[in-house]
Every structure is written in C-alpha cells, then in structure tokens.
Amino acid sequence: MILLGVILLIIGFAAGISILWTIGIILVAIGAVLWILGALGHAVGGRRHYW
C-alpha cells in the first residue's frame, strides 16, 4: 500500500493531477499506520503481521 501511494504521488506530481496526489498521501498514511501496528505485534485484518 505504501508503494502504491508513492507511485501515485510521483504520477500526480509529474502530471499535475491533484486527485492522484491526494489519494497517494492517504494511501501512504494508511500503509504506514498498518505497518506500525503490524510491527508492534497487533493483529491487522486478521493477520499477525502486515507487510
């Protein structure tokens, strides 16, 4: 999810499309939160680890 967000950020910035930029920021933030929760040992979405 983080990788997809970064790709959308790059495409949105290069093409000047603000909606891709916004969606990219949201995906990076959600991916970072899920990654942190998984790293702390909390079950995320029924899985013990989130990659």
C-alpha positions as YAML, in Angstrom:
chain: A
units: angstrom
residues:
- id: 1
  name: MET
  ca: [0.00, 0.00, 0.00]
- id: 2
  name: ILE
  ca: [2.88, 2.33, 0.75]
- id: 3
  name: LEU
  ca: [4.47, 1.56, -2.61]
- id: 4
  name: LEU
  ca: [1.21, 2.23, -4.46]
- id: 5
  name: GLY
  ca: [0.84, 5.53, -2.59]
- id: 6
  name: VAL
  ca: [4.36, 6.60, -3.53]
- id: 7
  name: ILE
  ca: [3.74, 5.71, -7.18]
- id: 8
  name: LEU
  ca: [0.53, 7.77, -7.18]
- id: 9
  name: LEU
  ca: [2.36, 10.66, -5.53]
- id: 10
  name: ILE
  ca: [5.01, 10.64, -8.24]
- id: 11
  name: ILE
  ca: [2.48, 10.37, -11.09]
- id: 12
  name: GLY
  ca: [0.25, 13.04, -9.54]
- id: 13
  name: PHE
  ca: [3.17, 15.41, -9.09]
- id: 14
  name: ALA
  ca: [4.62, 14.84, -12.55]
- id: 15
  name: ALA
  ca: [1.27, 15.11, -14.37]
- id: 16
  name: GLY
  ca: [-0.11, 17.88, -12.17]
- id: 17
  name: ILE
  ca: [-3.19, 15.85, -11.22]
- id: 18
  name: SER
  ca: [-4.10, 16.84, -7.68]
- id: 19
  name: ILE
  ca: [-6.53, 13.96, -7.03]
- id: 20
  name: LEU
  ca: [-3.72, 11.42, -7.55]
- id: 21
  name: TRP
  ca: [-1.55, 13.43, -5.18]
- id: 22
  name: THR
  ca: [-4.29, 13.37, -2.53]
- id: 23
  name: ILE
  ca: [-5.01, 9.64, -2.92]
- id: 24
  name: GLY
  ca: [-1.27, 8.92, -2.76]
- id: 25
  name: ILE
  ca: [-0.88, 10.80, 0.52]
- id: 26
  name: ILE
  ca: [-3.86, 8.93, 2.00]
- id: 27
  name: LEU
  ca: [-2.51, 5.53, 0.91]
- id: 28
  name: VAL
  ca: [0.96, 6.26, 2.28]
- id: 29
  name: ALA
  ca: [-0.53, 7.32, 5.63]
- id: 30
  name: ILE
  ca: [-2.79, 4.26, 5.90]
- id: 31
  name: GLY
  ca: [0.04, 1.94, 4.85]
- id: 32
  name: ALA
  ca: [2.38, 3.46, 7.44]
- id: 33
  name: VAL
  ca: [-0.21, 3.03, 10.21]
- id: 34
  name: LEU
  ca: [-0.85, -0.60, 9.25]
- id: 35
  name: TRP
  ca: [2.89, -1.27, 9.05]
- id: 36
  name: ILE
  ca: [3.47, 0.21, 12.51]
- id: 37
  name: LEU
  ca: [0.58, -1.76, 14.02]
- id: 38
  name: GLY
  ca: [1.89, -4.96, 12.46]
- id: 39
  name: ALA
  ca: [5.40, -4.27, 13.69]
- id: 40
  name: LEU
  ca: [4.12, -3.76, 17.23]
- id: 41
  name: GLY
  ca: [2.53, -7.20, 17.20]
- id: 42
  name: HIS
  ca: [-1.11, -6.18, 16.83]
- id: 43
  name: ALA
  ca: [-3.25, -8.31, 14.55]
- id: 44
  name: VAL
  ca: [-4.17, -6.29, 11.46]
- id: 45
  name: GLY
  ca: [-7.06, -7.55, 9.35]
- id: 46
  name: GLY
  ca: [-6.91, -10.98, 10.96]
- id: 47
  name: ARG
  ca: [-3.18, -11.35, 10.27]
- id: 48
  name: ARG
  ca: [-0.48, -11.34, 12.86]
- id: 49
  name: HIS
  ca: [1.95, -9.45, 10.59]
- id: 50
  name: TYR
  ca: [1.31, -6.86, 7.89]
- id: 51
  name: TRP
  ca: [3.85, -6.47, 5.09]
...
